[in-house]
Structures are given as C-alpha cells and as structure tokens.
C-alpha cells in the first residue's frame, strides 16, 4: 500500500516520531471484530473482548460471513472495533428513554449498536441520504430485530425541520477516510488535501442543518474515521464557538491507549491502529446549550378517499407478535405495519415530513383471504414463535434457503407457513405445500454468488 506523500508529511507533523509506528501498523493485517446480539440470545465467543464494548469481540480470523446463516439471522454484526467506542458515550450520558437520530447511518453498524445500547422505551431513527444505501441500512436493522426503529432516506436539511424532536443525535459524518486506508487500500488513491478541506466544510454544513432538530440540553455525538485535525478538532472547536455547544469528557481507562486532542484543549477521543487494536477513529460528545424547547410543527395528515373507511386489519396478526397490545397496526395498501405504541406520535410526525423506508415491524401482506407473513416479522425479537410451525435445518439447507432455493421439509411438517431455524435462530418463512415448500426469503437479500470457499469458517 502506497500512502500519499502529502498524507505522510501532514500526519508526521501531527505525530512526530510516533508516525513510523502508525505506518508500520497500516501495513499489518486488519483485525476482525464483531458485536453479538444479546437480544437474540447470542452467546459470547471464547475470544478476546473489545475493551470498550461489552458485546464486542475480536476474532482470530475472518469468517465466511456470506455463508454463515447466523450472520444473516442477525445473531451478530461485523463492525470495526474502534467505532464501538460509541458505547462509552451513550452509557455515560444517556440513562432514560430518548428519541435518538443516527444521521449518517448506513450500513448500520452504529444503528444496530444503538438499538442494543439505548434505554428501554427509546426510539431510534436511522437516516441515510443515498437511496440504495438506505435499503442496505433497512436490511441490516431488520435483521437485528429490534422494532423500536424508523429508517428514513432524507437530506440532513429536511431532518433539521423536525425542531427539537431528538434528545440524542449521532453524526458519523462522511469524511476523507484516512483511518480506513488499511481496510480499503483503494481509498489512498482518492485522498487529497483538497478533499480533506471539502469534507471538513461539508461536515460543518451537516451539523448546521440538523442542529435545530436537537433539543436544548441534548447530546450530539460527532465522529469520523480520519486522522487530520481539520475534520476533527477544528470542527469540534467550530461547533463550540459558533453553536455554543459544550464538549463533554468521557471516562476512559489508560490501558485503552486512546489519544486525546492534537489541537485545542477540548476532550476528544482518537484511536490510532498502532496503539489500539482497530482502525483510525475520532469521537467527541457535545451538549447543546439548555434553553426553551420549541413546539413541534403538526404532522401532515394523510388524505383519505371520500366515502371509504380504512379496511379492518385481520385479528390474526395479534397472535403473531408478543404483547400485541403495545403496538398500533397500520395498513399501507395491502401491507400491515406494527408501530410500537409509545412511538406512534413521533412516527406520525416523521411520516408527515420525511421519506420512511421502514418502521417498526412489517407484519405481512394481505392476499385475498390469506396473510403472507413478512420476513421482518420472522427475524423480529417481538415475534410470537409459538404462532408458527417451526423446523430446524442443517447448514447446507440453511444456505439453500438464503439463496432462495427450494427446500424439502420433513414429511411430518404441518402444511402452511413454517418458520425456518438454524442453530435456534430464525432465518425466515417458507410456505409448506406438502410435496414442496415455497421459499419466502426476500429476493433482494438472497446470496447471489455461486462461489463457495474450500474451507467455510462459521461463528458457533
């Protein structure tokens, strides 16, 4: 990997004699780390834990994630270890239920982490501005299984109009990506000082755009995966000086080897790969100045066709999720959606102003007198597992299922909708017809590759 000359010069000026250690680390193998999904009962592996994350673990080698059914079932998420430091900010400053926005959320590492971290009763809104990436975000959040979420696809400026809606905003802003050089060697060719300055300016604009959406006294978590001060310390100083925010200190342990500020005297937290086992990462927590909370604008009301009453939602769906009374069921065309009742008002507010990709749990689709259960229901932690016949499958059949191929179920399997399990984790639904089973795995999520590694390494 050839590092850009200007990057070397600038970073050496920042680190002095320490730079050589950084460059050596950038040539070493990339560590592999995951977070387990405790809400689905995933057991911790017998490997080294990520020190600043209770559910984070390093793996001795990269697994065959594409061919691991537990990955597709949302039993764990593959995430870079340094970025799991978000946990320390949330645990230290968030102790009551909140409305939280993950602004630049795709592909979903921090969002799935937040769904595990936020106090019970919280709502997470995960946004991604690029349409294709918002679908990937929705997929990963759906697999994680927590229904207390809304995925949106909007510009930060649009979200900023939701005045004082959020108690917490997490902004992992788009950056020049210096901290990912080792992981994505092609990114070195895209790096330039001009791009660093462009990113720094765009990051400030993003913070300005969403600032009104944060409540007075609310928490802003700012992070990048880059080393330079323009996108890090200088932007934090700008937020403090221009927006009146207060930088907050996060308790850390000396053995974590986290580096402090390289410019100004604000509490910030930097991860260098020659000191911590992970990639480059920067994080700062800021408190918005307390003040009067403005009233939210009323949500736009959906127009109803004259003379037509909303169709009744079949009562059967109440049996499909646990504690159905804690959800509000909505019908969108023929699709039934379950919104957690405590978040219904916020959902209405957001739906009136933003593009929603998914929200709560997609329960199923009405097809004549039948209801086709949705995959979102199958992998949700709110699923009533007793409502469906279930069948445990082998790894070979699990991969067939994930490729959306036909499955042959045991003859004694009851006809109808059947929940497919692998190692006790829900993979999804099939419709068992007796002589065959229709595979209901989402077409757009299927494993497309025909390549199979000689040695398949799985999480167990």
Tab-separated table of C-alpha atoms in Angstrom:
chain	number	residue	atom	x	y	z
A	1	UNK	CA	0.000	0.000	0.000
A	2	UNK	CA	1.492	3.331	-1.117
A	3	UNK	CA	0.446	6.217	1.110
A	4	UNK	CA	0.029	9.685	-0.462
A	5	UNK	CA	3.127	11.848	0.061
A	6	UNK	CA	1.109	14.803	1.415
A	7	UNK	CA	-0.682	12.479	3.852
A	8	UNK	CA	2.687	11.257	5.154
A	9	UNK	CA	4.004	14.818	5.546
A	10	UNK	CA	0.894	16.097	7.320
A	11	UNK	CA	0.481	13.114	9.615
A	12	UNK	CA	4.168	13.056	10.530
A	13	UNK	CA	3.827	16.702	11.547
A	14	UNK	CA	0.932	15.692	13.826
A	15	UNK	CA	2.571	12.646	15.410
A	16	UNK	CA	6.298	13.367	15.232
A	17	UNK	CA	8.437	10.297	15.976
A	18	UNK	CA	5.273	8.235	16.521
A	19	UNK	CA	4.423	8.388	12.829
A	20	UNK	CA	6.715	5.479	11.913
A	21	UNK	CA	4.754	3.214	14.282
A	22	UNK	CA	1.499	4.260	12.612
A	23	UNK	CA	2.844	3.493	9.151
A	24	UNK	CA	4.034	0.070	10.296
A	25	UNK	CA	0.590	-0.657	11.725
A	26	UNK	CA	-1.050	0.347	8.432
A	27	UNK	CA	0.910	-2.408	6.681
A	28	UNK	CA	-0.184	-5.082	9.172
A	29	UNK	CA	-3.219	-7.375	8.879
A	30	UNK	CA	-6.638	-5.856	9.518
A	31	UNK	CA	-8.210	-7.017	12.823
A	32	UNK	CA	-11.624	-8.696	12.548
A	33	UNK	CA	-14.254	-7.814	15.153
A	34	UNK	CA	-17.958	-8.418	15.707
A	35	UNK	CA	-20.727	-7.434	18.098
A	36	UNK	CA	-23.096	-10.119	19.301
A	37	UNK	CA	-26.862	-9.608	19.504
A	38	UNK	CA	-27.785	-10.339	23.098
A	39	UNK	CA	-31.477	-9.619	22.456
A	40	UNK	CA	-31.488	-12.749	20.278
A	41	UNK	CA	-29.597	-14.779	22.846
A	42	UNK	CA	-26.272	-14.929	21.007
A	43	UNK	CA	-23.572	-16.387	23.246
A	44	UNK	CA	-20.200	-14.705	23.550
A	45	UNK	CA	-17.356	-16.405	21.657
A	46	UNK	CA	-14.331	-17.634	23.574
A	47	UNK	CA	-12.133	-14.892	22.139
A	48	UNK	CA	-10.722	-11.534	23.263
A	49	UNK	CA	-13.326	-8.928	24.162
A	50	UNK	CA	-13.170	-5.372	22.818
A	51	UNK	CA	-12.280	-3.460	25.992
A	52	UNK	CA	-14.709	-0.537	25.498
A	53	UNK	CA	-17.674	-2.629	24.301
A	54	UNK	CA	-19.483	-5.251	26.399
A	55	UNK	CA	-20.695	-7.153	23.327
A	56	UNK	CA	-17.681	-6.633	21.051
A	57	UNK	CA	-15.177	-9.412	20.319
A	58	UNK	CA	-12.089	-9.854	18.178
A	59	UNK	CA	-11.970	-12.959	16.005
A	60	UNK	CA	-8.715	-14.823	15.339
A	61	UNK	CA	-9.545	-14.969	11.611
A	62	UNK	CA	-12.099	-13.685	9.150
A	63	UNK	CA	-15.196	-15.873	8.910
A	64	UNK	CA	-17.081	-16.811	5.744
A	65	UNK	CA	-19.739	-14.237	6.599
A	66	UNK	CA	-21.628	-14.597	3.307
A	67	UNK	CA	-22.160	-18.291	4.001
A	68	UNK	CA	-22.821	-18.025	7.724
A	69	UNK	CA	-26.576	-18.326	8.408
A	70	UNK	CA	-26.121	-16.761	11.862
A	71	UNK	CA	-24.854	-13.566	10.231
A	72	UNK	CA	-27.995	-13.389	8.075
A	73	UNK	CA	-30.161	-14.169	11.108
A	74	UNK	CA	-28.852	-11.086	12.939
A	75	UNK	CA	-27.062	-13.093	15.615
A	76	UNK	CA	-24.052	-10.769	15.276
A	77	UNK	CA	-22.850	-7.774	13.289
A	78	UNK	CA	-19.405	-7.320	11.752
A	79	UNK	CA	-18.081	-3.959	12.944
A	80	UNK	CA	-14.738	-2.254	13.248
A	81	UNK	CA	-13.675	-2.304	16.921
A	82	UNK	CA	-12.660	1.352	17.397
A	83	UNK	CA	-16.094	2.609	16.314
A	84	UNK	CA	-17.675	0.563	19.124
A	85	UNK	CA	-16.377	3.291	21.469
A	86	UNK	CA	-19.739	4.954	20.833
A	87	UNK	CA	-20.932	2.695	23.665
A	88	UNK	CA	-18.987	4.683	26.250
A	89	UNK	CA	-20.599	7.993	25.245
A	90	UNK	CA	-24.123	6.545	25.277
A	91	UNK	CA	-23.712	4.686	28.563
A	92	UNK	CA	-22.211	7.690	30.306
A	93	UNK	CA	-24.693	10.357	29.154
A	94	UNK	CA	-27.955	8.517	28.363
A	95	UNK	CA	-29.824	6.931	31.259
A	96	UNK	CA	-33.504	7.496	30.393
A	97	UNK	CA	-35.608	6.696	27.298
A	98	UNK	CA	-34.746	9.043	24.424
A	99	UNK	CA	-35.526	9.807	20.823
A	100	UNK	CA	-32.222	9.275	19.049
A	101	UNK	CA	-31.203	10.077	15.477
A	102	UNK	CA	-28.370	8.248	13.724
A	103	UNK	CA	-27.930	10.744	10.910
A	104	UNK	CA	-25.454	9.091	8.516
A	105	UNK	CA	-26.342	5.548	9.408
A	106	UNK	CA	-25.609	3.155	6.507
A	107	UNK	CA	-24.666	0.355	6.506
A	108	UNK	CA	-25.936	0.074	10.092
A	109	UNK	CA	-23.071	-0.633	12.493
A	110	UNK	CA	-23.783	2.234	14.858
A	111	UNK	CA	-27.570	1.893	14.487
A	112	UNK	CA	-27.630	-1.778	15.472
A	113	UNK	CA	-25.268	-0.878	18.330
A	114	UNK	CA	-27.576	1.940	19.453
A	115	UNK	CA	-30.584	-0.395	19.380
A	116	UNK	CA	-28.721	-2.563	21.883
A	117	UNK	CA	-27.490	0.368	23.998
A	118	UNK	CA	-30.354	2.833	24.335
A	119	UNK	CA	-32.526	2.531	27.475
A	120	UNK	CA	-35.729	0.542	27.107
A	121	UNK	CA	-38.520	2.721	25.726
A	122	UNK	CA	-36.212	4.653	23.387
A	123	UNK	CA	-36.823	5.285	19.687
A	124	UNK	CA	-34.039	5.218	17.102
A	125	UNK	CA	-34.412	6.993	13.771
A	126	UNK	CA	-31.706	5.864	11.333
A	127	UNK	CA	-31.191	8.017	8.254
A	128	UNK	CA	-29.217	7.582	5.070
A	129	UNK	CA	-29.233	10.181	2.289
A	130	UNK	CA	-28.339	7.777	-0.565
A	131	UNK	CA	-31.370	5.711	-1.592
A	132	UNK	CA	-29.543	2.441	-2.368
A	133	UNK	CA	-27.598	2.602	0.893
A	134	UNK	CA	-30.799	3.320	2.847
A	135	UNK	CA	-32.140	-0.045	1.647
A	136	UNK	CA	-28.992	-1.795	2.890
A	137	UNK	CA	-29.409	0.050	6.197
A	138	UNK	CA	-33.035	-1.110	6.465
A	139	UNK	CA	-31.973	-4.697	5.742
A	140	UNK	CA	-29.341	-4.749	8.490
A	141	UNK	CA	-31.644	-3.128	11.047
A	142	UNK	CA	-34.462	-5.530	10.153
A	143	UNK	CA	-32.146	-8.499	10.719
A	144	UNK	CA	-31.104	-7.090	14.105
A	145	UNK	CA	-34.764	-7.498	15.086
A	146	UNK	CA	-35.492	-4.562	17.409
A	147	UNK	CA	-38.851	-2.953	16.479
A	148	UNK	CA	-38.145	0.438	18.110
A	149	UNK	CA	-36.762	1.978	14.944
A	150	UNK	CA	-37.617	4.042	11.893
A	151	UNK	CA	-35.378	4.129	8.806
A	152	UNK	CA	-35.508	7.287	6.683
A	153	UNK	CA	-33.947	8.457	3.413
A	154	UNK	CA	-33.544	12.232	3.610
A	155	UNK	CA	-31.085	15.102	3.427
A	156	UNK	CA	-29.948	16.458	6.829
A	157	UNK	CA	-31.624	19.767	5.966
A	158	UNK	CA	-35.026	18.026	5.797
A	159	UNK	CA	-34.489	16.419	9.193
A	160	UNK	CA	-33.445	19.745	10.691
A	161	UNK	CA	-37.030	20.946	10.221
A	162	UNK	CA	-38.158	18.471	12.908
A	163	UNK	CA	-37.487	21.120	15.520
A	164	UNK	CA	-36.305	19.760	18.888
A	165	UNK	CA	-37.535	16.240	18.161
A	166	UNK	CA	-34.364	14.410	19.253
A	167	UNK	CA	-32.667	14.064	22.639
A	168	UNK	CA	-29.569	12.488	21.054
A	169	UNK	CA	-28.078	12.853	17.572
A	170	UNK	CA	-25.223	10.610	16.436
A	171	UNK	CA	-23.339	12.003	13.430
A	172	UNK	CA	-20.719	9.686	11.959
A	173	UNK	CA	-20.116	12.248	9.254
A	174	UNK	CA	-18.777	11.446	5.756
A	175	UNK	CA	-15.025	12.029	5.869
A	176	UNK	CA	-11.801	11.660	3.883
A	177	UNK	CA	-11.411	8.142	5.304
A	178	UNK	CA	-7.761	8.223	6.335
A	179	UNK	CA	-8.489	5.816	9.166
A	180	UNK	CA	-9.704	3.190	6.679
A	181	UNK	CA	-6.601	3.128	4.441
A	182	UNK	CA	-5.613	-0.310	5.770
A	183	UNK	CA	-9.110	-1.733	5.329
A	184	UNK	CA	-9.742	-0.150	1.919
A	185	UNK	CA	-6.424	0.288	0.150
A	186	UNK	CA	-8.115	1.824	-2.924
A	187	UNK	CA	-9.096	4.824	-0.803
A	188	UNK	CA	-5.489	6.057	-0.735
A	189	UNK	CA	-5.798	6.977	-4.418
A	190	UNK	CA	-8.850	9.127	-3.713
A	191	UNK	CA	-7.229	11.086	-0.874
A	192	UNK	CA	-6.089	14.703	-1.297
A	193	UNK	CA	-5.703	17.813	0.847
A	194	UNK	CA	-8.443	19.429	-1.227
A	195	UNK	CA	-10.788	16.547	-0.353
A	196	UNK	CA	-9.915	16.900	3.351
A	197	UNK	CA	-10.926	20.572	3.234
A	198	UNK	CA	-14.066	19.757	1.237
A	199	UNK	CA	-15.069	17.116	3.803
A	200	UNK	CA	-14.444	19.461	6.725
A	201	UNK	CA	-16.674	22.115	5.155
A	202	UNK	CA	-19.417	19.586	4.367
A	203	UNK	CA	-19.288	18.242	7.928
A	204	UNK	CA	-19.908	21.725	9.339
A	205	UNK	CA	-22.825	22.203	6.975
A	206	UNK	CA	-24.337	18.881	8.086
A	207	UNK	CA	-24.131	19.882	11.761
A	208	UNK	CA	-25.742	23.244	10.967
A	209	UNK	CA	-28.506	21.506	9.005
A	210	UNK	CA	-29.567	19.214	11.851
A	211	UNK	CA	-28.829	21.459	14.829
A	212	UNK	CA	-32.443	22.644	15.236
A	213	UNK	CA	-33.631	19.019	15.437
A	214	UNK	CA	-31.637	18.525	18.664
A	215	UNK	CA	-33.376	19.544	21.875
A	216	UNK	CA	-31.750	22.189	24.080
A	217	UNK	CA	-29.607	20.270	26.539
A	218	UNK	CA	-29.464	17.362	24.073
A	219	UNK	CA	-26.408	15.248	23.229
A	220	UNK	CA	-24.543	15.382	19.907
A	221	UNK	CA	-22.018	12.611	19.227
A	222	UNK	CA	-19.636	13.602	16.428
A	223	UNK	CA	-17.330	11.015	14.864
A	224	UNK	CA	-15.114	10.383	11.832
A	225	UNK	CA	-12.736	7.673	10.662
A	226	UNK	CA	-9.919	10.065	9.843
A	227	UNK	CA	-6.766	11.426	11.491
A	228	UNK	CA	-6.409	15.077	10.414
A	229	UNK	CA	-7.367	17.976	12.671
A	230	UNK	CA	-9.433	19.848	10.055
A	231	UNK	CA	-12.193	17.225	10.152
A	232	UNK	CA	-11.802	16.568	13.863
A	233	UNK	CA	-10.544	19.066	16.461
A	234	UNK	CA	-11.132	22.106	14.280
A	235	UNK	CA	-14.733	21.119	13.605
A	236	UNK	CA	-15.342	20.444	17.298
A	237	UNK	CA	-13.905	23.879	18.111
A	238	UNK	CA	-16.185	25.376	15.452
A	239	UNK	CA	-19.296	23.709	16.950
A	240	UNK	CA	-18.341	25.037	20.384
A	241	UNK	CA	-17.588	28.569	19.211
A	242	UNK	CA	-20.343	29.009	16.615
A	243	UNK	CA	-23.184	26.925	18.080
A	244	UNK	CA	-22.399	27.305	21.764
A	245	UNK	CA	-22.042	23.593	22.488
A	246	UNK	CA	-20.131	22.189	25.450
A	247	UNK	CA	-17.604	19.395	24.880
A	248	UNK	CA	-18.091	16.588	27.409
A	249	UNK	CA	-15.452	14.353	28.970
A	250	UNK	CA	-15.968	10.600	28.666
A	251	UNK	CA	-14.269	8.432	31.327
A	252	UNK	CA	-11.692	6.126	29.722
A	253	UNK	CA	-9.098	3.685	31.026
A	254	UNK	CA	-5.371	4.250	30.494
A	255	UNK	CA	-4.902	0.733	29.130
A	256	UNK	CA	-7.217	1.533	26.208
A	257	UNK	CA	-4.421	3.727	24.817
A	258	UNK	CA	-6.796	6.362	23.464
A	259	UNK	CA	-5.159	9.585	22.275
A	260	UNK	CA	-6.525	12.965	23.329
A	261	UNK	CA	-6.694	16.225	21.434
A	262	UNK	CA	-3.923	17.154	18.989
A	263	UNK	CA	-5.152	20.739	18.806
A	264	UNK	CA	-7.114	22.924	21.253
A	265	UNK	CA	-7.903	21.703	24.732
A	266	UNK	CA	-11.302	20.064	24.229
A	267	UNK	CA	-11.983	16.498	25.419
A	268	UNK	CA	-11.866	14.333	22.269
A	269	UNK	CA	-11.016	10.672	21.713
A	270	UNK	CA	-8.750	9.371	18.940
A	271	UNK	CA	-7.904	5.813	18.008
A	272	UNK	CA	-4.667	5.023	16.189
A	273	UNK	CA	-4.049	1.458	14.918
A	274	UNK	CA	-0.520	1.383	16.339
A	275	UNK	CA	-1.929	1.954	19.847
A	276	UNK	CA	-5.354	0.291	19.835
A	277	UNK	CA	-6.475	-2.872	18.060
A	278	UNK	CA	-8.690	-1.383	15.380
A	279	UNK	CA	-8.754	1.237	12.657
A	280	UNK	CA	-8.494	5.030	12.858
A	281	UNK	CA	-11.417	6.683	14.623
A	282	UNK	CA	-12.288	10.012	16.277
A	283	UNK	CA	-15.201	10.813	18.585
A	284	UNK	CA	-16.402	13.759	20.641
A	285	UNK	CA	-19.551	14.226	22.728
A	286	UNK	CA	-21.141	17.672	22.916
A	287	UNK	CA	-24.045	19.106	24.893
A	288	UNK	CA	-26.348	21.639	23.282
A	289	UNK	CA	-26.914	24.727	25.411
A	290	UNK	CA	-30.048	24.291	27.548
A	291	UNK	CA	-32.960	26.542	26.668
A	292	UNK	CA	-36.608	26.678	25.754
A	293	UNK	CA	-37.913	23.758	23.715
A	294	UNK	CA	-39.919	24.867	20.675
A	295	UNK	CA	-43.229	23.240	19.846
A	296	UNK	CA	-43.110	20.695	17.041
A	297	UNK	CA	-44.982	21.556	13.900
A	298	UNK	CA	-48.150	19.476	13.479
A	299	UNK	CA	-47.705	16.471	11.230
A	300	UNK	CA	-49.291	16.454	7.808
A	301	UNK	CA	-52.446	14.374	7.842
A	302	UNK	CA	-52.866	11.615	5.318
A	303	UNK	CA	-55.615	12.313	2.853
A	304	UNK	CA	-58.362	9.683	2.903
A	305	UNK	CA	-60.567	8.863	-0.042
A	306	UNK	CA	-64.062	10.211	0.448
A	307	UNK	CA	-66.668	7.610	1.288
A	308	UNK	CA	-64.075	4.901	2.018
A	309	UNK	CA	-63.375	3.696	5.525
A	310	UNK	CA	-59.980	2.228	6.370
A	311	UNK	CA	-60.146	-1.567	5.903
A	312	UNK	CA	-60.068	-3.661	9.032
A	313	UNK	CA	-56.806	-5.363	9.926
A	314	UNK	CA	-57.296	-9.116	10.468
A	315	UNK	CA	-57.203	-10.034	14.156
A	316	UNK	CA	-54.915	-12.969	13.343
A	317	UNK	CA	-51.891	-10.670	13.364
A	318	UNK	CA	-52.364	-10.106	17.098
A	319	UNK	CA	-51.303	-13.716	17.617
A	320	UNK	CA	-48.164	-13.274	15.562
A	321	UNK	CA	-46.322	-10.913	17.906
A	322	UNK	CA	-45.846	-10.927	21.651
A	323	UNK	CA	-47.588	-8.195	23.633
A	324	UNK	CA	-49.630	-7.096	20.618
A	325	UNK	CA	-51.405	-4.529	22.805
A	326	UNK	CA	-48.187	-2.487	22.887
A	327	UNK	CA	-48.329	-1.929	19.100
A	328	UNK	CA	-50.516	0.133	16.765
A	329	UNK	CA	-51.302	-1.614	13.487
A	330	UNK	CA	-51.375	0.411	10.275
A	331	UNK	CA	-52.365	-0.656	6.768
A	332	UNK	CA	-50.419	0.692	3.773
A	333	UNK	CA	-52.137	-0.664	0.698
A	334	UNK	CA	-52.183	-4.382	1.452
A	335	UNK	CA	-49.175	-4.236	3.813
A	336	UNK	CA	-49.647	-4.398	7.588
A	337	UNK	CA	-47.142	-2.486	9.721
A	338	UNK	CA	-46.841	-2.615	13.529
A	339	UNK	CA	-45.636	0.615	15.182
A	340	UNK	CA	-44.718	0.474	18.896
A	341	UNK	CA	-47.436	2.486	20.672
A	342	UNK	CA	-45.044	4.724	22.683
A	343	UNK	CA	-43.521	5.936	19.395
A	344	UNK	CA	-46.728	6.328	17.399
A	345	UNK	CA	-46.891	10.118	17.756
A	346	UNK	CA	-43.238	10.518	16.746
A	347	UNK	CA	-43.821	8.187	13.792
A	348	UNK	CA	-46.747	10.355	12.644
A	349	UNK	CA	-44.605	13.467	12.959
A	350	UNK	CA	-41.751	11.924	10.988
A	351	UNK	CA	-44.036	10.345	8.368
A	352	UNK	CA	-45.566	13.765	7.724
A	353	UNK	CA	-42.210	15.295	6.756
A	354	UNK	CA	-39.708	12.604	5.781
A	355	UNK	CA	-39.390	9.613	3.434
A	356	UNK	CA	-39.728	6.479	5.539
A	357	UNK	CA	-38.070	3.304	4.245
A	358	UNK	CA	-39.332	1.091	7.064
A	359	UNK	CA	-40.734	1.499	10.572
A	360	UNK	CA	-41.447	-0.846	13.456
A	361	UNK	CA	-42.256	-4.336	12.158
A	362	UNK	CA	-43.618	-5.176	8.730
A	363	UNK	CA	-46.096	-7.881	9.724
A	364	UNK	CA	-47.350	-9.187	6.413
A	365	UNK	CA	-49.245	-8.660	3.196
A	366	UNK	CA	-52.966	-9.292	2.741
A	367	UNK	CA	-53.570	-11.551	-0.265
A	368	UNK	CA	-57.274	-12.191	-0.611
A	369	UNK	CA	-58.339	-14.165	2.447
A	370	UNK	CA	-54.743	-15.036	3.287
A	371	UNK	CA	-51.993	-13.022	5.017
A	372	UNK	CA	-48.450	-13.604	3.779
A	373	UNK	CA	-46.168	-13.115	6.824
A	374	UNK	CA	-43.251	-10.758	6.200
A	375	UNK	CA	-39.578	-11.522	6.684
A	376	UNK	CA	-39.350	-8.591	9.097
A	377	UNK	CA	-41.730	-10.475	11.383
A	378	UNK	CA	-39.703	-13.682	11.117
A	379	UNK	CA	-36.482	-12.111	12.413
A	380	UNK	CA	-38.066	-9.693	14.901
A	381	UNK	CA	-37.437	-10.080	18.620
A	382	UNK	CA	-41.174	-9.356	19.075
A	383	UNK	CA	-42.232	-12.458	17.122
A	384	UNK	CA	-44.512	-14.918	18.927
A	385	UNK	CA	-42.584	-18.052	17.990
A	386	UNK	CA	-45.425	-20.297	19.160
A	387	UNK	CA	-47.719	-18.924	16.455
A	388	UNK	CA	-45.948	-20.861	13.688
A	389	UNK	CA	-44.806	-24.389	12.988
A	390	UNK	CA	-41.023	-24.453	13.070
A	391	UNK	CA	-38.313	-26.615	11.567
A	392	UNK	CA	-34.560	-26.695	12.307
A	393	UNK	CA	-32.366	-27.088	9.221
A	394	UNK	CA	-28.762	-28.090	8.536
A	395	UNK	CA	-26.100	-25.659	7.339
A	396	UNK	CA	-26.486	-26.955	3.778
A	397	UNK	CA	-30.251	-26.364	3.805
A	398	UNK	CA	-29.819	-23.004	5.533
A	399	UNK	CA	-27.556	-21.833	2.689
A	400	UNK	CA	-30.082	-23.168	0.152
A	401	UNK	CA	-32.747	-21.159	1.927
A	402	UNK	CA	-30.603	-17.996	1.905
A	403	UNK	CA	-30.021	-18.497	-1.836
A	404	UNK	CA	-33.809	-18.649	-2.175
A	405	UNK	CA	-33.702	-22.205	-3.466
A	406	UNK	CA	-36.396	-24.824	-2.870
A	407	UNK	CA	-36.339	-26.699	0.449
A	408	UNK	CA	-37.632	-30.183	1.148
A	409	UNK	CA	-39.036	-30.313	4.681
A	410	UNK	CA	-39.673	-33.466	6.737
A	411	UNK	CA	-42.870	-35.248	5.636
A	412	UNK	CA	-44.495	-34.806	9.042
A	413	UNK	CA	-44.180	-30.994	8.836
A	414	UNK	CA	-47.586	-29.332	9.049
A	415	UNK	CA	-48.760	-27.535	5.911
A	416	UNK	CA	-48.904	-23.755	5.939
A	417	UNK	CA	-46.418	-21.062	6.949
A	418	UNK	CA	-43.364	-22.587	8.609
A	419	UNK	CA	-40.558	-20.757	10.430
A	420	UNK	CA	-37.102	-21.987	9.416
A	421	UNK	CA	-34.466	-22.121	12.175
A	422	UNK	CA	-30.711	-22.643	12.145
A	423	UNK	CA	-28.962	-23.298	15.477
A	424	UNK	CA	-32.044	-21.935	17.227
A	425	UNK	CA	-32.106	-18.618	15.298
A	426	UNK	CA	-34.962	-17.656	12.988
A	427	UNK	CA	-33.942	-17.436	9.323
A	428	UNK	CA	-37.358	-16.732	7.795
A	429	UNK	CA	-40.557	-18.264	6.456
A	430	UNK	CA	-41.477	-20.887	3.895
A	431	UNK	CA	-44.954	-21.926	2.809
A	432	UNK	CA	-45.117	-25.702	3.101
A	433	UNK	CA	-47.381	-27.278	0.500
A	434	UNK	CA	-46.694	-30.916	1.391
A	435	UNK	CA	-44.620	-32.038	-1.603
A	436	UNK	CA	-42.519	-28.852	-1.592
A	437	UNK	CA	-42.011	-25.581	0.258
A	438	UNK	CA	-42.173	-22.132	-1.320
A	439	UNK	CA	-39.170	-20.105	-0.162
A	440	UNK	CA	-40.299	-16.694	1.167
A	441	UNK	CA	-36.823	-15.224	1.772
A	442	UNK	CA	-36.631	-11.688	0.274
A	443	UNK	CA	-35.455	-11.888	-3.327
A	444	UNK	CA	-33.247	-8.817	-2.991
A	445	UNK	CA	-31.429	-10.235	0.068
A	446	UNK	CA	-30.550	-13.661	-1.333
A	447	UNK	CA	-26.965	-14.931	-1.569
A	448	UNK	CA	-26.105	-14.344	-5.214
A	449	UNK	CA	-22.606	-15.743	-5.502
A	450	UNK	CA	-22.096	-19.288	-6.733
A	451	UNK	CA	-18.590	-19.367	-5.273
A	452	UNK	CA	-18.113	-21.440	-2.130
A	453	UNK	CA	-14.791	-21.265	-0.227
A	454	UNK	CA	-12.876	-24.527	0.115
A	455	UNK	CA	-12.983	-24.052	3.878
A	456	UNK	CA	-16.108	-22.399	5.291
A	457	UNK	CA	-15.456	-20.709	8.646
A	458	UNK	CA	-18.560	-20.138	10.740
A	459	UNK	CA	-19.483	-18.392	14.001
A	460	UNK	CA	-20.564	-21.018	16.543
